[in-house]
Coordinates of C-alpha atoms in Angstrom, one line a residue:
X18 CA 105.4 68.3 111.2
X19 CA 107.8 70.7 109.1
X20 CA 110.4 72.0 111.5
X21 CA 113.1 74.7 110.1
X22 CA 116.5 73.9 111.6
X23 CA 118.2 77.0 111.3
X24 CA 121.6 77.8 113.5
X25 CA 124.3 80.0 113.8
X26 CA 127.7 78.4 114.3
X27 CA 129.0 77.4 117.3
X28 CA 131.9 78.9 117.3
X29 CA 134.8 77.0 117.6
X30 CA 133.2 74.5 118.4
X31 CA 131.1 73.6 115.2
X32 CA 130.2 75.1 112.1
X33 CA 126.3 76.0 111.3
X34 CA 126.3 73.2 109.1
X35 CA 127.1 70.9 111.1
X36 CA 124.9 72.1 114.3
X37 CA 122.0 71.8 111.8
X38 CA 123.0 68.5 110.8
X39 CA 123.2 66.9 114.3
X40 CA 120.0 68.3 115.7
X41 CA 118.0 66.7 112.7
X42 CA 119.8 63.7 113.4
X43 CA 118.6 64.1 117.2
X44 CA 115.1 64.6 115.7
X45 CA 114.7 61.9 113.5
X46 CA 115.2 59.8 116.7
X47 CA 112.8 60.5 118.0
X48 CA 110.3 61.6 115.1
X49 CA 111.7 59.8 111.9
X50 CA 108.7 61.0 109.7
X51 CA 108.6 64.3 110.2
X52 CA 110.0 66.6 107.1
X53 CA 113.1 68.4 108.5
X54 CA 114.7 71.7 106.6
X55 CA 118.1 71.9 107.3
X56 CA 119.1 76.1 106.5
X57 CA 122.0 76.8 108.5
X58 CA 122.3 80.8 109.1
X59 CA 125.2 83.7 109.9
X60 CA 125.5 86.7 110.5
X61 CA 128.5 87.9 108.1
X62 CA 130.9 85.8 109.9
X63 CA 132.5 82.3 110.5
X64 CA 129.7 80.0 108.3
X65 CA 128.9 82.7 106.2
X66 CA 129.9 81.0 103.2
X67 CA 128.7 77.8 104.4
X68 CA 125.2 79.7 104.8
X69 CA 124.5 80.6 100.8
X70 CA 126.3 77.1 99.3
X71 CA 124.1 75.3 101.4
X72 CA 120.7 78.0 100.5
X73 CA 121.5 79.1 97.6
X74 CA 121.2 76.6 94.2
X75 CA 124.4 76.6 91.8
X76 CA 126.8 78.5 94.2
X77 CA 130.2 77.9 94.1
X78 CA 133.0 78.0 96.3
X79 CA 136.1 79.1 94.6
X80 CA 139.3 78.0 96.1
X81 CA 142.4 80.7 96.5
X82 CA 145.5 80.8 98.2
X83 CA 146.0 84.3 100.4
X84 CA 148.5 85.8 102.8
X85 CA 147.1 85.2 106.1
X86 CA 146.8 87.9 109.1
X87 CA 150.1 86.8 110.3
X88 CA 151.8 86.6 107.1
X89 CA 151.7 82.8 106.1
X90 CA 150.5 81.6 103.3
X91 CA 146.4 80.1 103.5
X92 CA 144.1 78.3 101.9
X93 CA 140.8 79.9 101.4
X94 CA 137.7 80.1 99.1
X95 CA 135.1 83.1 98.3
X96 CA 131.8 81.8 96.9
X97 CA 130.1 82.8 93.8
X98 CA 126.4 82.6 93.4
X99 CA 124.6 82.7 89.7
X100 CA 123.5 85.6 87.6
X101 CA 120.4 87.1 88.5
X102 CA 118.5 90.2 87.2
X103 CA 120.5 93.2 87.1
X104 CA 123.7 91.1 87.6
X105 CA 124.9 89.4 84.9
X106 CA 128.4 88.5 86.6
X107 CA 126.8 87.1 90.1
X108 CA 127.6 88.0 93.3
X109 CA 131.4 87.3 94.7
X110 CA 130.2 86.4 98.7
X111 CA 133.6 86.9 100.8
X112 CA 134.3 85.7 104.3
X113 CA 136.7 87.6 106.2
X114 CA 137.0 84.8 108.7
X115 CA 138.0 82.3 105.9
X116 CA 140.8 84.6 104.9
X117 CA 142.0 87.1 108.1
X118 CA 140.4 85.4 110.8
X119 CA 141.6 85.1 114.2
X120 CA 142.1 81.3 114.3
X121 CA 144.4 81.3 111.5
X122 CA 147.0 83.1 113.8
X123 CA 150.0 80.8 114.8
X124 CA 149.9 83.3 117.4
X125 CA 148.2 86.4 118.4
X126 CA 149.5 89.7 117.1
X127 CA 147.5 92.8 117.4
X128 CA 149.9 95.3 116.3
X129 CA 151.2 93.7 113.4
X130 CA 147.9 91.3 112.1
X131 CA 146.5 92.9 108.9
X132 CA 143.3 92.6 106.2
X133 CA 145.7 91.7 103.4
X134 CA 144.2 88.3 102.4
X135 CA 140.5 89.2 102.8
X136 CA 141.6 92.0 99.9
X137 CA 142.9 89.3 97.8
X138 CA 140.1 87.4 97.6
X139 CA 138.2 90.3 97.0
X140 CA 140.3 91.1 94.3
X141 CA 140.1 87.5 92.7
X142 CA 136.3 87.8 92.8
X143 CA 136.4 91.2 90.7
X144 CA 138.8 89.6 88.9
X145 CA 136.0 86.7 87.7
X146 CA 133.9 89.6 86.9
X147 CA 131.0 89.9 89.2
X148 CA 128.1 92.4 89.6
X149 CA 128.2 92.2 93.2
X150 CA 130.0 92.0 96.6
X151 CA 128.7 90.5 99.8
X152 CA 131.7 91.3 102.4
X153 CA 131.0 88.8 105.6
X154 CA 133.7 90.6 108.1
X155 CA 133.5 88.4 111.7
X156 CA 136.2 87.4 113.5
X157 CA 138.8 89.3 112.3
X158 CA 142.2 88.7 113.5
X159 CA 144.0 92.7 113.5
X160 CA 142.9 96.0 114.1
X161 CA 144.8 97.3 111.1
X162 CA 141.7 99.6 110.0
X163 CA 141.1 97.8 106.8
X164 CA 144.4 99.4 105.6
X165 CA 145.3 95.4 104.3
X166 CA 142.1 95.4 102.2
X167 CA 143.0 98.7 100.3
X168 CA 146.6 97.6 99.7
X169 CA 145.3 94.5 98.3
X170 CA 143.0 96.4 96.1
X171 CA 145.5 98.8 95.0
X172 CA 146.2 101.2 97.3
X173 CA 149.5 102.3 98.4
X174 CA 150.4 103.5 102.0
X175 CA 152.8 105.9 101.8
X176 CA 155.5 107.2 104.8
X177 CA 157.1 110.7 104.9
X178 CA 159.6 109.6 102.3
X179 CA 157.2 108.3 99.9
X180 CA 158.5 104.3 100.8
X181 CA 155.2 101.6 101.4
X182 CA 154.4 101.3 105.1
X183 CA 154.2 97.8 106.2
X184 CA 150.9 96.5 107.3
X185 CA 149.3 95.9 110.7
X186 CA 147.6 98.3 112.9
X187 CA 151.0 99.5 114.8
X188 CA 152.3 100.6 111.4
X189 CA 149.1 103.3 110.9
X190 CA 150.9 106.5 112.5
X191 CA 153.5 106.0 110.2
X192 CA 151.6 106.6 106.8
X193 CA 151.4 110.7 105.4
X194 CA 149.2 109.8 102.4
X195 CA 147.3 107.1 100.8
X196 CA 148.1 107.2 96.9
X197 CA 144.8 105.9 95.0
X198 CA 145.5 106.4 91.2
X199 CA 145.0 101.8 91.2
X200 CA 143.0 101.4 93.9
X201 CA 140.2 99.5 92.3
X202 CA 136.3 100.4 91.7
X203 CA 133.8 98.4 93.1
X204 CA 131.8 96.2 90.8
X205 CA 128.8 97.9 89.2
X206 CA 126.4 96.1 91.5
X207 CA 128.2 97.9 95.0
X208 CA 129.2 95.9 98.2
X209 CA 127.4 95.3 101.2
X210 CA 129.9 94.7 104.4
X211 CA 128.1 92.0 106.2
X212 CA 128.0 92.5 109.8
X213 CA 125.8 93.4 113.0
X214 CA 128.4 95.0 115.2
X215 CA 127.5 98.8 115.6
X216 CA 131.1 100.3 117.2
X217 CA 132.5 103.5 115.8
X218 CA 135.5 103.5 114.7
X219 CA 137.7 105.0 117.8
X220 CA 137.1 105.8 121.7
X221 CA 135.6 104.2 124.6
X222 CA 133.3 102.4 122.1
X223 CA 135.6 101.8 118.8
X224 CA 137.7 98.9 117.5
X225 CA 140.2 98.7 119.4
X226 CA 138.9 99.5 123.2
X227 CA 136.1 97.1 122.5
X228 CA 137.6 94.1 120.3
X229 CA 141.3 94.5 121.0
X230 CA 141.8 92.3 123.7
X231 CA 140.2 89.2 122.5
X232 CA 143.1 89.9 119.5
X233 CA 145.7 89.6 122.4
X234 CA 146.5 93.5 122.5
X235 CA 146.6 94.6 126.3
X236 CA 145.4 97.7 127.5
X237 CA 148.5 100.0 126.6
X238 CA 148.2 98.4 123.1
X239 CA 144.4 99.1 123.4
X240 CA 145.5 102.8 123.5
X241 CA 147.9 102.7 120.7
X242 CA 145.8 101.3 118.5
X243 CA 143.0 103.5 119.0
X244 CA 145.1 106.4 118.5
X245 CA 146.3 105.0 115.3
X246 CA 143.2 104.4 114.2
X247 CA 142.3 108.3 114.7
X248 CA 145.5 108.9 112.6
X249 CA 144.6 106.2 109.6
X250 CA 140.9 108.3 109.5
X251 CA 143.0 112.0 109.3
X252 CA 144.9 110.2 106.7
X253 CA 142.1 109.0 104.8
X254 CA 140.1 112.2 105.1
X255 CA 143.2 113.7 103.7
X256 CA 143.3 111.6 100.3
X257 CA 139.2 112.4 100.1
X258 CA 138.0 108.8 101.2
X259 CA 135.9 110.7 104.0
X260 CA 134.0 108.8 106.0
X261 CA 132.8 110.0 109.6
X262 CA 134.5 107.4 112.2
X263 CA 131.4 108.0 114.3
X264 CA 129.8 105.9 111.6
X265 CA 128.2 102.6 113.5
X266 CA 129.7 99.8 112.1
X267 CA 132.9 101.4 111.4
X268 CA 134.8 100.2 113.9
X269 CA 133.3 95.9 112.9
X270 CA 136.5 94.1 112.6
X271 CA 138.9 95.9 113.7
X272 CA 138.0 98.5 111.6
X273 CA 137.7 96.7 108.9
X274 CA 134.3 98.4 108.2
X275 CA 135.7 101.6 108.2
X276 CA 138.2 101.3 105.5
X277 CA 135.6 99.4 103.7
X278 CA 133.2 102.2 103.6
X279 CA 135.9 104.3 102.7
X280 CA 136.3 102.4 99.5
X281 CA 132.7 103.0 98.5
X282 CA 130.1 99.6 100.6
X283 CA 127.7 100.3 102.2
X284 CA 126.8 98.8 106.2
X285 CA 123.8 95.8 105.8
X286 CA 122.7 93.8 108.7
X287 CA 125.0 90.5 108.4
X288 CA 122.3 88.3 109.7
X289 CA 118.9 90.0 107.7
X290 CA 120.6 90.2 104.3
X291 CA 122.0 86.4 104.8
X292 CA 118.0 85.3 105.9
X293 CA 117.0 87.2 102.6
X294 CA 119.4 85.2 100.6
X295 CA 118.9 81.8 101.5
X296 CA 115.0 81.8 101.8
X297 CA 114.4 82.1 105.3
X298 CA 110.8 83.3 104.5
X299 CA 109.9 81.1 102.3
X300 CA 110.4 77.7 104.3
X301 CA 108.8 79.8 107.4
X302 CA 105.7 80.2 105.6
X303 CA 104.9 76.2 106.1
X304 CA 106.5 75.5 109.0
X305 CA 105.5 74.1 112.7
X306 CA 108.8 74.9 114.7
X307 CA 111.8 76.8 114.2
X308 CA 114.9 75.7 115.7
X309 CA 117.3 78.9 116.6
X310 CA 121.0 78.1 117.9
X311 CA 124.3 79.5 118.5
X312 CA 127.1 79.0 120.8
X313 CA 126.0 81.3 123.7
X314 CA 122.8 83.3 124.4
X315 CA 122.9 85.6 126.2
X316 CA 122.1 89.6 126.0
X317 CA 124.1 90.1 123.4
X318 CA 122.2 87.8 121.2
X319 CA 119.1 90.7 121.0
X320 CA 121.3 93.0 119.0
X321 CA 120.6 91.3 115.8
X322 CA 122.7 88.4 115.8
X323 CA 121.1 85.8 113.7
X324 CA 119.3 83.8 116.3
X325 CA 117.2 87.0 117.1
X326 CA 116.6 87.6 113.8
X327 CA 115.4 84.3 113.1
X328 CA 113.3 84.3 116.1
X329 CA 111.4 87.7 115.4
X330 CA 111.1 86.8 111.5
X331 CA 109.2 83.2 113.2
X332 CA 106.9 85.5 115.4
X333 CA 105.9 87.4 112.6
X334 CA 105.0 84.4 110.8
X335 CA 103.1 83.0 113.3
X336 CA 105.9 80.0 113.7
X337 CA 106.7 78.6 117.6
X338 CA 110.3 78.9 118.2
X339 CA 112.9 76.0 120.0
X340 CA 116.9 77.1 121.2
X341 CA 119.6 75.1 121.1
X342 CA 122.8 76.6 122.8
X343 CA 126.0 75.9 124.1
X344 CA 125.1 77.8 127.4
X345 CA 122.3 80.0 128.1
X346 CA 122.4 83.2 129.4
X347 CA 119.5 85.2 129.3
X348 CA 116.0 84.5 129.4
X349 CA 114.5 82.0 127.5
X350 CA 110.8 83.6 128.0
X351 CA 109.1 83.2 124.4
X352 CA 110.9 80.0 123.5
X353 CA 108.3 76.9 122.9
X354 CA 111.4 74.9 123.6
X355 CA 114.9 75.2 125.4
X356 CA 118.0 73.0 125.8
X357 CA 121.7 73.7 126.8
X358 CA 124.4 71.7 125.8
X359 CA 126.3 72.5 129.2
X360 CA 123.5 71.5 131.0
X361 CA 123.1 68.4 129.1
X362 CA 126.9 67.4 129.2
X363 CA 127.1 68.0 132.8
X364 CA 129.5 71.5 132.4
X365 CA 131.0 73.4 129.9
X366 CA 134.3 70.9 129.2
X367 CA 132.2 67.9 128.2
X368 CA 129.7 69.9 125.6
X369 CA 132.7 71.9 124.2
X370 CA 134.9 68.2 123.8
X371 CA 131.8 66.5 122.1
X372 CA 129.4 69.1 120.6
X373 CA 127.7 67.0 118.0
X374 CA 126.9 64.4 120.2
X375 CA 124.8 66.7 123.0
X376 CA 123.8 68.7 119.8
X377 CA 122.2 65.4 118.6
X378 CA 120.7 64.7 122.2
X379 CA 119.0 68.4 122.1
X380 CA 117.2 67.9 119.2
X381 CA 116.1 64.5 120.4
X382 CA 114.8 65.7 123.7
X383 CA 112.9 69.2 121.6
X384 CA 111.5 66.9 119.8
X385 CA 109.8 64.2 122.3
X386 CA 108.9 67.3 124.2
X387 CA 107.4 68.8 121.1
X388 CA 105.9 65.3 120.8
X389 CA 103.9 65.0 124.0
X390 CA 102.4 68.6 123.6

């Protein structure tokens, strides 16, 4: 049998990589001859470079030292994948996670976390010349509007008396006018922002009122932050970056999408443009079983995260499907093949403390059951 292993991360718990690598280990327990193909997926966020350097032949990560959400200095990388037709340069493939992302916090900050590294690394891929931009924005740490990401690229946030306004969503009321004469141009090829989140920017729906309190802001933060948001848009509108807050996606990553869009990218489904990139087609096109996987299913999953999109790309190609997931919480109706890891470790603390090794005992039990079909 050929049998596609392709997983989301488990988030926090283990990286797509290595969820694909410890349920073919599982399976070659139990079926050593079978021919296993090990594509690990995302959906724009954490993993998202892993994704292409593990797809994609002659990508490369490129190392870079940022200024973290919180300030502190990081270690990061953005990935560059080869020329192709129509660009000459590559494509830069930047991970927001990697450079702004909520676990690099020392400690949560929502008024004050900003976008500013995630610009930089943009900027050092423009500054290697390439054609392209894929922007991967999950798991951002701030709802600072993407206001870190302009400044980065050249922008300058300006207060009544024409002095730079420090970053971080609590400082957006304070800036009167964006100057632009430096803010750079995107490369030739565009930018797509990587991401399947479809908030607006502001209200009951947006940024902050949705995402804001997994980034530690409470609920009279929550309303701050919306409102500044609102203002950063004004703002924006003013300096003739219009872009309707309404938009969906503009409110992905603390609003990180928006101020992206203001700058010129366009919205692309994180998880469809990643399964384009790495092949996803192509290695269905032979295949017996698809393995699908991320931390938690559950409702949310159908809204394009990358385990759905996997799935319904396997239906259309005629392929039976198999989950792996940390817990399960929807219906597993369609699936040729389930297992959860809490179920398997005996509760939620055991499979989070040892992921790889029920990860390992999933794939071995899909695969016996696969087996005795």
């Amino acid at each position: 049998m050929r049998i596609v292993i392709a997983p989301d991360s488990f988030k926090g718990s283990a990286s797509a990589v290595q969820v694909a690598e410890a349920i073919a280990s599982g399976w070659r327990e139990a079926r050593p001859n079978d021919d296993l193909v090990e594509l690990p997926m995302a959906d724009g966020g954490e993993g998202t470079l892993d994704a292409f350097e593990t797809a994609v032949p002659g990508a490369t990560r490129v190392p870079i030292r940022v200024t973290g959400p919180d300030g502190r200095a990081v270690q990061a990388s953005w990935m560059l994948l080869p020329p192709s037709d129509g660009l000459p340069g590559g494509t830069g493939v930047v991970e927001l996670a990697d450079t702004s992302g909520l676990p690099l916090m020392h400690r949560l900050d929502p008024m004050n976390a900003h976008t500013l590294g995630f610009g930089q690394a943009i900027a050092a891929a423009l500054d290697r010349g390439v054609s392209r931009l894929l922007l991967g924005i999950g798991g951002s740490a701030s709802t600072d509007g993407g206001c870190g990401v302009l400044v980065a690229l050249g922008a300058r946030l300006l207060d009544g008396q024409g002095m730079s306004v420090l970053l971080g969503g609590g400082s957006l009321p304070e800036i009167v006018s964006v100057e632009r004469g430096r803010l750079r141009a995107l490369p030739e090829g565009g930018g797509l922002v990587l991401s399947d989140v479809t908030n607006p920017l502001v209200g009951p729906s947006g940024a902050a009122a949705v995402f804001g309190e997994q980034k530690g802001a409470d609920a009279s933060q929550r309303a701050v932050l919306d409102a500044a948001l609102a203002h950063w848009s004004a703002v924006l509108h003013g300096a003739g970056l219009t872009i309707d807050p309404a938009t969906p996606g503009a409110g992905a990553a603390g609003g990180t999408g928006f101020g992206l869009l203001a700058w010129g990218a366009e919205l692309a489904s994180g998880a469809t443009t990643i399964a384009d990139a790495v092949g996803l087609d192509a290695a269905l096109a032979s295949a017996d079983l698809v393995i699908v996987g991320e931390g938690r299913f559950d409702a949310q999953t159908e809204s394009g995260k990358a385990p759905a999109v996997v799935a319904a790309r396997a239906a259309a190609a005629g392929v039976p499907v198999a989950l792996v997931a940390g817990a399960i919480a929807a219906s597993t109706e369609g699936f040729a093949a389930w297992q959860s890891l809490t179920e398997l470790a005996g509760g939620t603390e055991s499979a989070v403390a040892e992921p790889l090794t029920w990860l390992r005992e999933a794939g071995r039990r899909i695969a016996v059951e696969v087996a005795s079909r």
